[in-house]
XYZ file of C-alpha atoms in Angstrom:
633
model
C -20.993 -16.966 -1.765
C -19.058 -18.502 -4.637
C -17.129 -15.966 -6.728
C -18.887 -15.142 -10.052
C -16.923 -17.549 -12.381
C -16.516 -15.173 -15.332
C -14.077 -12.340 -14.890
C -16.187 -9.202 -15.571
C -13.249 -6.968 -14.833
C -12.174 -7.750 -18.375
C -15.043 -5.440 -19.617
C -13.263 -2.673 -21.436
C -14.380 1.018 -21.096
C -13.896 2.827 -24.403
C -14.581 6.305 -25.676
C -16.903 6.720 -28.647
C -17.908 9.869 -30.354
C -21.137 9.681 -32.521
C -19.821 12.496 -34.839
C -17.149 9.815 -36.024
C -19.100 6.792 -37.345
C -16.016 4.831 -38.183
C -14.458 2.611 -35.591
C -10.780 2.314 -35.083
C -9.227 -1.128 -34.936
C -8.766 -0.663 -31.218
C -12.410 0.401 -30.707
C -13.639 -2.485 -32.868
C -11.629 -5.134 -30.941
C -12.699 -3.678 -27.596
C -16.356 -3.859 -28.581
C -16.050 -7.305 -29.897
C -14.432 -8.429 -26.765
C -17.124 -6.776 -24.604
C -19.781 -8.331 -26.622
C -18.420 -11.849 -26.093
C -17.775 -11.297 -22.430
C -21.402 -9.905 -21.942
C -22.913 -12.727 -23.887
C -20.946 -15.459 -21.927
C -22.089 -13.897 -18.647
C -25.762 -13.898 -19.864
C -25.637 -17.481 -20.885
C -24.179 -18.492 -17.478
C -26.343 -16.528 -15.113
C -29.612 -17.081 -16.982
C -28.793 -20.817 -17.134
C -28.726 -20.780 -13.295
C -32.413 -19.986 -13.628
C -32.844 -23.199 -15.580
C -30.859 -25.216 -13.200
C -32.963 -23.992 -10.138
C -36.309 -24.328 -11.887
C -36.890 -20.562 -11.844
C -36.842 -20.273 -15.584
C -35.901 -17.006 -17.250
C -34.981 -15.686 -20.688
C -31.626 -16.019 -22.459
C -32.258 -15.169 -26.140
C -33.555 -11.527 -25.835
C -30.673 -10.112 -23.705
C -28.123 -12.224 -25.549
C -29.247 -11.007 -28.943
C -29.222 -7.352 -28.134
C -25.616 -7.269 -26.533
C -24.003 -5.484 -29.550
C -26.286 -2.435 -29.387
C -26.118 -2.391 -25.593
C -22.339 -2.192 -25.360
C -22.293 0.399 -27.987
C -24.734 2.496 -26.097
C -22.776 1.937 -22.864
C -19.618 3.293 -24.401
C -21.532 6.312 -25.762
C -23.232 7.040 -22.478
C -19.781 6.814 -20.750
C -18.130 9.026 -23.290
C -20.892 11.635 -23.831
C -22.913 11.684 -20.610
C -24.517 15.038 -21.284
C -25.780 14.133 -24.757
C -27.985 11.271 -23.649
C -30.601 10.062 -21.054
C -28.240 7.191 -20.089
C -30.881 4.536 -19.494
C -31.258 1.291 -21.369
C -35.058 1.546 -21.769
C -36.342 -1.773 -23.081
C -39.742 -2.672 -24.291
C -39.105 -6.341 -23.659
C -39.209 -6.797 -19.949
C -37.953 -10.495 -20.223
C -34.531 -9.028 -21.419
C -33.932 -8.090 -17.779
C -30.596 -9.881 -17.880
C -29.314 -6.855 -19.601
C -30.339 -4.552 -16.856
C -28.853 -6.793 -14.124
C -25.495 -7.334 -15.883
C -25.181 -3.612 -16.599
C -25.874 -2.812 -12.909
C -22.914 -5.024 -12.037
C -20.590 -3.483 -14.665
C -21.514 -0.034 -13.284
C -20.621 -1.129 -9.846
C -24.179 -0.941 -8.386
C -24.415 -4.580 -7.208
C -21.898 -7.524 -6.820
C -21.514 -9.909 -9.627
C -22.311 -12.891 -7.412
C -25.901 -11.616 -6.856
C -26.480 -12.566 -10.503
C -26.191 -16.236 -9.548
C -29.498 -15.876 -7.586
C -31.307 -14.909 -10.813
C -35.107 -14.927 -10.346
C -34.789 -16.726 -6.861
C -37.162 -15.645 -3.969
C -36.042 -12.490 -2.189
C -32.974 -12.045 -4.380
C -34.356 -8.857 -5.816
C -33.765 -10.237 -9.277
C -37.236 -10.910 -10.731
C -37.927 -11.892 -14.328
C -38.738 -8.378 -15.309
C -36.989 -5.138 -14.053
C -38.668 -3.276 -11.196
C -37.578 0.283 -10.376
C -36.669 0.619 -6.673
C -36.217 -3.066 -6.129
C -32.969 -4.041 -7.669
C -29.787 -1.825 -7.275
C -28.948 -0.030 -10.485
C -32.252 -0.786 -12.229
C -33.499 2.507 -13.650
C -37.056 1.634 -14.850
C -39.815 -0.902 -14.690
C -40.729 -2.714 -17.845
C -43.935 -4.824 -17.707
C -45.619 -6.086 -20.750
C -44.493 -5.898 -24.371
C -45.392 -2.569 -26.210
C -45.621 -0.350 -23.149
C -42.207 1.365 -23.003
C -42.052 3.259 -26.168
C -45.065 5.439 -25.472
C -43.538 6.027 -22.046
C -40.031 6.914 -23.456
C -41.741 9.450 -25.762
C -42.675 11.313 -22.551
C -39.162 10.872 -21.155
C -37.710 12.355 -24.288
C -40.167 15.357 -24.011
C -38.989 15.981 -20.595
C -35.258 16.165 -21.732
C -35.128 18.528 -24.777
C -31.779 18.466 -26.352
C -30.966 14.957 -25.262
C -31.148 11.759 -27.174
C -33.239 8.958 -25.644
C -32.972 5.314 -26.710
C -35.494 2.516 -26.442
C -34.606 -1.079 -27.245
C -37.435 -2.673 -29.082
C -38.295 -5.980 -30.783
C -40.354 -7.354 -33.558
C -42.579 -8.804 -31.033
C -43.278 -5.541 -29.167
C -43.824 -3.848 -32.369
C -46.875 -5.961 -32.983
C -48.624 -4.322 -30.108
C -50.952 -1.451 -30.913
C -49.294 0.828 -28.283
C -46.231 1.126 -30.444
C -48.228 2.245 -33.452
C -49.660 5.122 -31.478
C -46.200 5.907 -30.070
C -44.758 6.059 -33.547
C -47.466 8.462 -34.702
C -46.760 10.768 -31.739
C -43.040 10.613 -32.102
C -43.246 11.527 -35.822
C -45.887 14.273 -35.299
C -43.969 15.979 -32.592
C -40.481 15.326 -33.877
C -39.529 13.666 -30.534
C -35.784 12.790 -30.463
C -36.218 9.170 -29.528
C -34.192 6.357 -31.167
C -35.561 2.819 -31.465
C -32.989 -0.011 -31.603
C -35.172 -2.875 -32.790
C -34.122 -6.544 -32.546
C -35.787 -8.076 -35.554
C -35.013 -11.842 -35.353
C -38.358 -13.133 -36.775
C -38.928 -15.104 -33.528
C -41.578 -14.858 -30.805
C -42.637 -17.431 -28.144
C -44.918 -19.490 -30.423
C -42.962 -19.287 -33.714
C -41.933 -16.956 -36.575
C -44.011 -13.811 -37.308
C -43.180 -14.287 -41.062
C -45.175 -17.459 -40.935
C -48.221 -16.406 -38.669
C -48.304 -12.757 -39.809
C -47.465 -12.873 -43.454
C -47.304 -9.331 -44.737
C -46.218 -7.770 -41.519
C -42.934 -5.909 -41.795
C -41.411 -3.831 -38.986
C -39.683 -1.531 -41.543
C -42.670 -0.791 -43.697
C -44.840 -0.392 -40.753
C -42.767 2.207 -39.161
C -42.078 3.921 -42.516
C -45.894 4.053 -42.949
C -46.072 6.061 -39.757
C -43.415 8.584 -41.157
C -40.525 7.104 -39.306
C -36.993 7.243 -40.821
C -35.715 3.645 -40.779
C -32.069 2.437 -40.776
C -31.944 -1.340 -41.224
C -29.060 -3.648 -41.348
C -27.156 -6.688 -39.843
C -27.213 -6.522 -36.063
C -24.064 -8.726 -35.953
C -21.980 -6.388 -38.274
C -20.449 -4.218 -35.574
C -19.197 -1.663 -37.947
C -22.544 -1.257 -39.848
C -24.414 -1.370 -36.535
C -22.253 1.499 -35.147
C -22.509 3.523 -38.191
C -26.336 3.318 -38.205
C -26.540 4.182 -34.498
C -24.336 7.247 -35.073
C -26.528 8.353 -38.020
C -29.542 8.024 -35.790
C -27.952 10.137 -33.098
C -26.822 12.894 -35.490
C -30.141 13.086 -37.302
C -32.733 14.997 -35.362
C -36.094 13.404 -34.633
C -37.432 9.817 -34.298
C -35.387 7.170 -35.943
C -35.697 3.311 -35.957
C -32.543 1.341 -36.181
C -33.754 -2.196 -37.266
C -31.185 -4.952 -36.570
C -31.546 -8.224 -38.354
C -30.117 -11.338 -36.893
C -31.157 -14.812 -36.008
C -32.270 -15.721 -32.537
C -29.255 -16.620 -30.315
C -26.524 -16.199 -32.940
C -23.651 -18.579 -32.136
C -25.425 -20.738 -29.690
C -25.463 -24.400 -31.172
C -28.888 -25.884 -30.811
C -30.732 -22.522 -30.361
C -29.653 -20.256 -33.235
C -32.626 -19.250 -35.332
C -35.087 -21.259 -33.036
C -37.987 -19.888 -31.079
C -36.807 -22.033 -28.154
C -34.217 -19.419 -27.633
C -36.768 -16.997 -26.397
C -36.900 -18.739 -23.157
C -34.167 -19.764 -20.809
C -31.270 -21.795 -22.222
C -31.237 -25.447 -21.099
C -28.536 -26.398 -18.736
C -27.302 -28.916 -21.336
C -26.865 -26.325 -24.129
C -25.466 -23.806 -21.596
C -22.787 -26.306 -20.478
C -21.735 -27.035 -24.050
C -21.481 -23.236 -24.838
C -19.444 -22.439 -21.696
C -17.137 -25.413 -22.190
C -16.451 -24.337 -25.645
C -15.703 -20.922 -24.363
C -13.352 -22.198 -21.843
C -15.356 -21.179 -18.716
C -14.777 -24.378 -16.676
C -15.579 -22.700 -13.377
C -18.951 -21.619 -14.664
C -19.569 -25.199 -15.917
C -18.663 -26.619 -12.484
C -21.042 -24.217 -10.773
C -23.961 -25.066 -13.095
C -23.356 -28.737 -12.553
C -23.500 -28.428 -8.829
C -26.792 -26.513 -8.539
C -29.455 -28.227 -6.592
C -32.966 -27.424 -7.498
C -34.876 -26.273 -4.406
C -37.883 -28.196 -3.425
C -41.101 -27.240 -1.639
C -41.214 -29.823 1.093
C -44.570 -28.879 2.612
C -47.201 -31.672 2.475
C -50.625 -30.472 1.940
C -53.590 -32.232 3.683
C -56.920 -32.803 2.182
C -55.597 -33.222 -1.289
C -54.399 -36.242 -3.298
C -50.806 -36.700 -4.565
C -51.982 -36.269 -8.129
C -51.181 -32.796 -9.568
C -52.186 -31.462 -12.944
C -51.824 -28.164 -14.988
C -55.241 -26.601 -15.408
C -54.024 -24.222 -18.058
C -53.349 -27.321 -20.282
C -56.429 -29.219 -19.089
C -58.459 -26.279 -20.488
C -57.193 -27.175 -23.951
C -57.863 -30.796 -23.450
C -61.410 -30.100 -22.349
C -62.088 -27.817 -25.309
C -60.728 -30.697 -27.576
C -63.186 -33.012 -26.038
C -66.125 -30.794 -26.761
C -65.018 -30.081 -30.264
C -64.424 -33.732 -30.939
C -68.109 -34.336 -30.599
C -68.810 -32.045 -33.580
C -68.201 -32.724 -37.255
C -65.578 -30.834 -38.947
C -67.972 -28.819 -40.897
C -69.867 -27.986 -37.764
C -66.626 -26.868 -35.953
C -65.501 -24.584 -38.788
C -68.908 -22.968 -38.946
C -69.427 -22.478 -35.261
C -65.996 -22.005 -33.492
C -62.889 -20.017 -33.992
C -59.871 -20.028 -31.590
C -57.536 -17.160 -31.751
C -54.089 -17.284 -30.100
C -51.829 -14.335 -29.204
C -48.434 -16.145 -29.292
C -49.005 -18.015 -26.083
C -50.532 -21.252 -27.444
C -48.192 -23.405 -25.433
C -48.655 -21.579 -22.187
C -52.503 -21.338 -22.316
C -53.481 -24.805 -23.503
C -54.396 -23.613 -26.949
C -51.704 -25.784 -28.584
C -53.846 -28.831 -27.712
C -56.577 -27.447 -29.808
C -54.228 -26.381 -32.575
C -52.778 -29.914 -32.867
C -56.241 -31.639 -32.677
C -58.394 -29.278 -34.798
C -56.212 -26.802 -36.795
C -59.237 -26.046 -38.913
C -60.604 -23.748 -36.135
C -57.304 -22.417 -35.012
C -55.764 -18.974 -35.954
C -52.155 -18.391 -34.849
C -51.718 -14.699 -34.286
C -49.358 -12.086 -33.068
C -48.925 -10.167 -29.881
C -52.070 -8.213 -30.259
C -54.312 -9.141 -27.403
C -56.870 -6.359 -27.825
C -57.320 -7.080 -31.550
C -57.414 -10.709 -31.202
C -60.079 -10.659 -28.319
C -62.237 -8.392 -30.426
C -61.837 -10.623 -33.419
C -62.968 -13.661 -31.403
C -65.851 -11.738 -30.021
C -66.849 -10.553 -33.413
C -66.988 -14.137 -34.622
C -69.331 -14.911 -31.762
C -71.700 -12.118 -32.447
C -74.201 -14.393 -34.186
C -76.321 -16.864 -32.189
C -74.739 -20.334 -32.166
C -71.263 -19.121 -32.993
C -68.405 -19.246 -30.380
C -65.266 -17.260 -30.210
C -62.415 -18.481 -28.018
C -59.572 -16.395 -26.846
C -56.691 -16.944 -24.430
C -53.702 -15.129 -22.917
C -52.053 -14.404 -19.627
C -54.355 -12.943 -16.832
C -51.875 -9.973 -16.398
C -53.000 -8.859 -19.925
C -56.594 -8.860 -19.081
C -56.121 -5.314 -17.815
C -55.105 -4.324 -21.377
C -58.398 -5.595 -22.926
C -61.160 -3.941 -20.756
C -62.434 -1.654 -23.465
C -62.605 -4.598 -25.925
C -64.501 -6.664 -23.300
C -66.984 -3.910 -22.916
C -67.426 -3.804 -26.716
C -67.938 -7.568 -26.722
C -70.586 -7.201 -24.115
C -72.386 -4.232 -25.780
C -72.517 -6.362 -29.020
C -73.828 -9.396 -27.168
C -71.014 -11.703 -28.199
C -70.537 -15.329 -27.330
C -66.962 -15.174 -26.150
C -65.137 -17.753 -24.107
C -61.848 -16.441 -22.655
C -59.196 -18.388 -20.874
C -56.830 -16.285 -18.845
C -54.072 -18.528 -17.671
C -51.279 -17.478 -15.142
C -53.914 -16.101 -12.869
C -52.940 -15.192 -9.359
C -49.249 -15.159 -8.225
C -48.145 -18.731 -7.844
C -44.985 -19.797 -9.576
C -44.617 -16.269 -10.881
C -40.815 -15.439 -10.988
C -41.590 -12.640 -13.606
C -43.065 -11.116 -10.467
C -45.350 -8.101 -9.950
C -45.882 -6.956 -13.610
C -47.111 -10.411 -14.509
C -49.276 -11.087 -11.601
C -52.855 -11.827 -12.741
C -54.597 -10.197 -9.816
C -57.147 -7.825 -11.312
C -59.300 -10.460 -13.162
C -62.506 -8.853 -11.620
C -61.906 -6.001 -14.087
C -63.609 -8.236 -16.664
C -66.874 -8.040 -14.732
C -67.430 -4.360 -15.577
C -70.920 -4.357 -17.045
C -74.172 -3.119 -15.505
C -76.801 -5.114 -13.500
C -79.090 -5.255 -16.494
C -76.330 -5.708 -19.011
C -75.348 -8.726 -21.112
C -74.396 -11.722 -18.968
C -70.693 -11.973 -17.887
C -69.454 -14.914 -15.834
C -66.066 -15.315 -14.067
C -65.030 -18.952 -13.331
C -61.965 -20.170 -11.386
C -61.835 -23.978 -11.261
C -59.840 -25.475 -8.346
C -58.322 -28.562 -9.970
C -58.131 -30.435 -13.219
C -61.404 -32.385 -12.495
C -63.279 -29.123 -11.886
C -61.730 -27.441 -15.056
C -62.910 -30.253 -17.249
C -66.432 -30.061 -15.738
C -66.437 -26.311 -16.012
C -65.579 -26.223 -19.626
C -68.220 -28.874 -20.389
C -70.843 -27.003 -18.504
C -70.327 -23.468 -19.891
C -68.945 -24.015 -23.354
C -72.204 -23.458 -25.284
C -73.626 -20.895 -22.816
C -74.327 -17.469 -24.369
C -72.636 -14.347 -23.112
C -69.092 -13.540 -22.027
C -67.469 -16.417 -20.030
C -63.973 -16.049 -18.443
C -62.134 -19.113 -17.219
C -59.136 -18.607 -15.089
C -56.249 -20.916 -14.397
C -52.778 -20.734 -12.693
C -49.308 -21.087 -14.098
C -48.690 -23.734 -11.387
C -50.084 -27.210 -11.138
C -52.689 -27.937 -8.523
C -53.532 -31.058 -6.689
C -56.817 -32.896 -6.723
C -59.236 -31.707 -3.861
C -60.457 -34.639 -1.772
C -63.783 -34.942 0.144
C -63.766 -35.883 3.761
C -63.723 -39.587 2.812
C -60.576 -39.216 0.802
C -62.140 -39.419 -2.625
C -61.638 -36.810 -5.418
C -64.339 -34.210 -4.907
C -64.879 -33.069 -8.411
C -64.499 -36.532 -10.026
C -67.018 -39.285 -10.868
C -70.647 -37.933 -11.321
C -69.793 -34.319 -10.395
C -71.411 -31.722 -12.533
C -70.323 -28.094 -12.448
C -73.285 -25.760 -11.843
C -72.572 -22.118 -12.800
C -73.381 -19.773 -9.973
C -73.364 -22.293 -7.286
C -70.943 -22.269 -4.360
C -69.720 -25.579 -3.019
C -69.453 -26.909 0.495
C -66.034 -28.459 0.675
C -65.713 -28.736 4.441
C -68.363 -28.214 7.175
C -67.460 -26.103 10.134
C -69.178 -24.652 13.286
C -66.506 -21.982 14.162
C -66.868 -20.136 10.896
C -66.041 -20.373 7.077
C -63.252 -19.789 4.714
C -64.524 -18.785 1.278
C -62.011 -19.174 -1.517
C -61.461 -20.465 -5.101
C -58.890 -21.649 -7.634
C -55.473 -22.523 -6.284
C -56.248 -20.966 -2.914
C -58.712 -23.751 -2.307
C -56.267 -26.495 -1.627
C -54.414 -24.183 0.715
C -57.578 -23.312 2.594
C -58.514 -27.000 2.910
C -55.061 -27.739 4.420
C -55.445 -24.891 6.906
C -58.861 -26.241 7.838
C -57.569 -29.854 8.362
C -54.761 -28.506 10.545
C -57.178 -26.225 12.449
C -59.497 -29.151 13.066
C -56.528 -31.066 14.697
C -56.390 -28.132 17.138
C -60.096 -28.330 17.907
C -61.325 -25.453 15.681
C -63.927 -26.543 13.271
C -63.515 -24.393 10.218
C -65.579 -24.763 7.123
C -64.489 -24.208 3.613
C -66.503 -22.842 0.706
C -65.434 -23.042 -2.955
C -66.723 -20.085 -4.842
C -65.772 -21.206 -8.240
C -68.208 -18.746 -9.923
C -66.691 -15.569 -8.624
C -69.117 -12.808 -9.587
C -72.531 -14.430 -8.784
C -74.089 -14.435 -5.292
C -75.360 -17.940 -4.308
C -78.231 -16.856 -2.120
C -78.574 -20.355 -0.620
C -74.998 -20.512 0.457
C -74.928 -16.845 1.594
C -77.710 -17.594 3.975
C -75.716 -20.527 5.434
C -72.418 -18.819 5.974
C -73.966 -15.406 6.895
C -75.165 -16.838 10.124
C -71.706 -18.185 11.055
C -69.545 -16.643 13.688
C -66.951 -15.359 10.992
C -66.342 -15.421 7.304
C -62.775 -15.141 5.838
C -62.181 -14.636 2.176
C -58.698 -15.696 1.155
C -57.539 -15.313 -2.486
C -54.412 -14.521 -4.625
C -56.132 -11.750 -6.342
C -55.554 -8.079 -5.498
C -56.884 -7.072 -1.989
C -58.155 -3.916 -3.637
C -60.095 -5.444 -6.513
C -60.633 -9.126 -5.644
C -63.520 -11.156 -4.199
C -62.851 -10.041 -0.704
C -63.340 -6.364 -1.610
C -67.045 -7.000 -2.371
C -68.014 -10.191 -0.434
C -68.423 -8.174 2.851
C -70.892 -5.854 1.105
C -72.903 -8.883 -0.213
C -73.253 -10.077 3.285
C -74.339 -6.726 4.782
C -76.823 -6.219 1.903
C -78.580 -9.249 3.021
C -78.556 -8.322 6.652
C -75.707 -10.792 7.699
C -73.164 -9.567 10.169
C -70.598 -12.235 10.939
C -67.015 -11.194 11.882
C -65.517 -10.601 8.487
C -62.040 -10.362 7.046
C -60.292 -10.930 3.789
C -56.658 -11.564 2.814
C -55.124 -11.443 -0.622
C -52.150 -10.182 -2.599
C -51.217 -6.749 -1.309
C -47.447 -6.313 -1.737
C -44.919 -6.334 -4.610
C -43.694 -9.774 -5.255
C -40.524 -11.445 -3.888
C -39.533 -13.384 -7.097
C -39.245 -17.298 -6.807
C -42.066 -19.702 -7.322
C -44.128 -21.068 -4.311
C -42.594 -18.389 -2.216
C -44.953 -15.775 -3.487
C -47.773 -17.180 -1.333
C -46.199 -16.980 2.060
C -44.754 -13.646 1.177
C -48.287 -12.363 0.885
C -49.397 -14.109 4.024
C -51.965 -16.146 2.183
C -50.351 -19.570 2.421
C -51.873 -22.062 5.053
C -49.829 -20.577 7.852
C -51.248 -17.153 6.944
C -54.756 -18.465 6.696
C -54.429 -20.217 10.106
C -53.150 -17.140 11.708
C -56.067 -15.010 10.369
C -58.571 -17.516 11.453
C -57.200 -17.635 14.980
C -57.526 -13.842 15.185
C -61.217 -14.059 14.237
C -61.943 -16.958 16.565
C -60.109 -15.263 19.400
């Protein structure tokens, strides 16, 4: 492998004592050199994620470098005084964890150049036990501080740090963590990067009145606020936090990506730096070898050709927004404002809601990283007959909203939820961001208020689904993937869900007929199942394919058909423990049907990468074919 093109051996190990809050000239210069080296390395190896198409995040780890290098010096100098772990509430700042693992000699620097790639053990969020040197798992925002409170309770007499952000502070979990920390005088120190930037914009604009400082002070926290780029002031505040018993928040004000031309102060810095901007930055810093390496990266391609689908692919998560805009466009502005509200949780560009924001801002509310409260607000708007609340976020965050979903059901709300990034496809963020427990939304009783789960297979079906269920009463959940999906073709080569197709809630759809048995699937697993069926047919095994786009309703007519088949195989990207397959066999048995039955789904920790997640779980066409042959045999 090519040698890491930035000399990390130049990193200086220095001694710092928090009892002395003033830096010497030598200490200051060493810290400044370490900050620059650390930031250069982060720009370079996160940019490899941009060059390979794996994505990633540059701004978060880049921003927090000054506090990280200070902590590193303190941990090395006074190891018995601290729990020497860089706990971080923002899992996407994983670049910090990986680089620190290298600097501590726990993995080779060259591994960083495989950032987020499949089987590189460098996923988009840190996973304990997967990556050498990584000391904790950090999933979704607002989950680490409550956990770190417990770590601090387990280590009385030691100081525990948690790197936070203005984004993570928007989550309700952090409010609860603050109250516990203050009440129990827990010796936890928050280092909060407050750059007024999240994915969709600036909190000062979409949450006017919200202040990290005053919020924490309201919980009784002592707050030390200052310029995060002023190394002397930052060090003095960290020392004061350490030498003051109890919970302290050190808030560090800075623009996003300070010093990076084209990104400083911009919300675009939240994601991975573009190759173009990285090259300009590295050239200016004199890292020609790093520039040459980035210029020579070839983006990997998925060469597999799927059968039974068109060469036209589209993004269902964005098509959801287009479909809603079409429905809203048939209403007057007055009618829209009185009947519909759309509430975003800082992910409008990822969930298709930006389409609605641009077309009909009068019904759109840009909001913060507050999934539970925003879902409930949308549900409350839809409490009256004829009113419709719309909410969207990533499917992984559905698990956070179960109680709010139950409240919406108990209050008989009209709520349309779009959970994008469902399943595992194109998920370099890996296991913590897999949207695989979507059936948790269907947690009501048999005689309770109606809940429906829908997972359209392609853009045509997504449009038809939204049109069909938009005005239906009850709770409706529409799922989509992060990845694009191809248009499904019928046996004549025409788009199956185009033309006069109408989406009928609760009805399963026969996609391919088969005498040997049936594959039952949905969403982005459908085109893979169709491909498997086409290839099996070429081997003389006639396998049928059923699209179960309404996930939680038994279609009695279709059940009678497939229940008499030699076998039924459910394949899905959802969790094997909680997905469709875990209940479909019971539905068959309850009706007296006893075909051979099997189901395959996500059952292992992820491997990073993009399309590689499917074969890793054994649910790609090859995996489906293998399972079918075992049932036929």
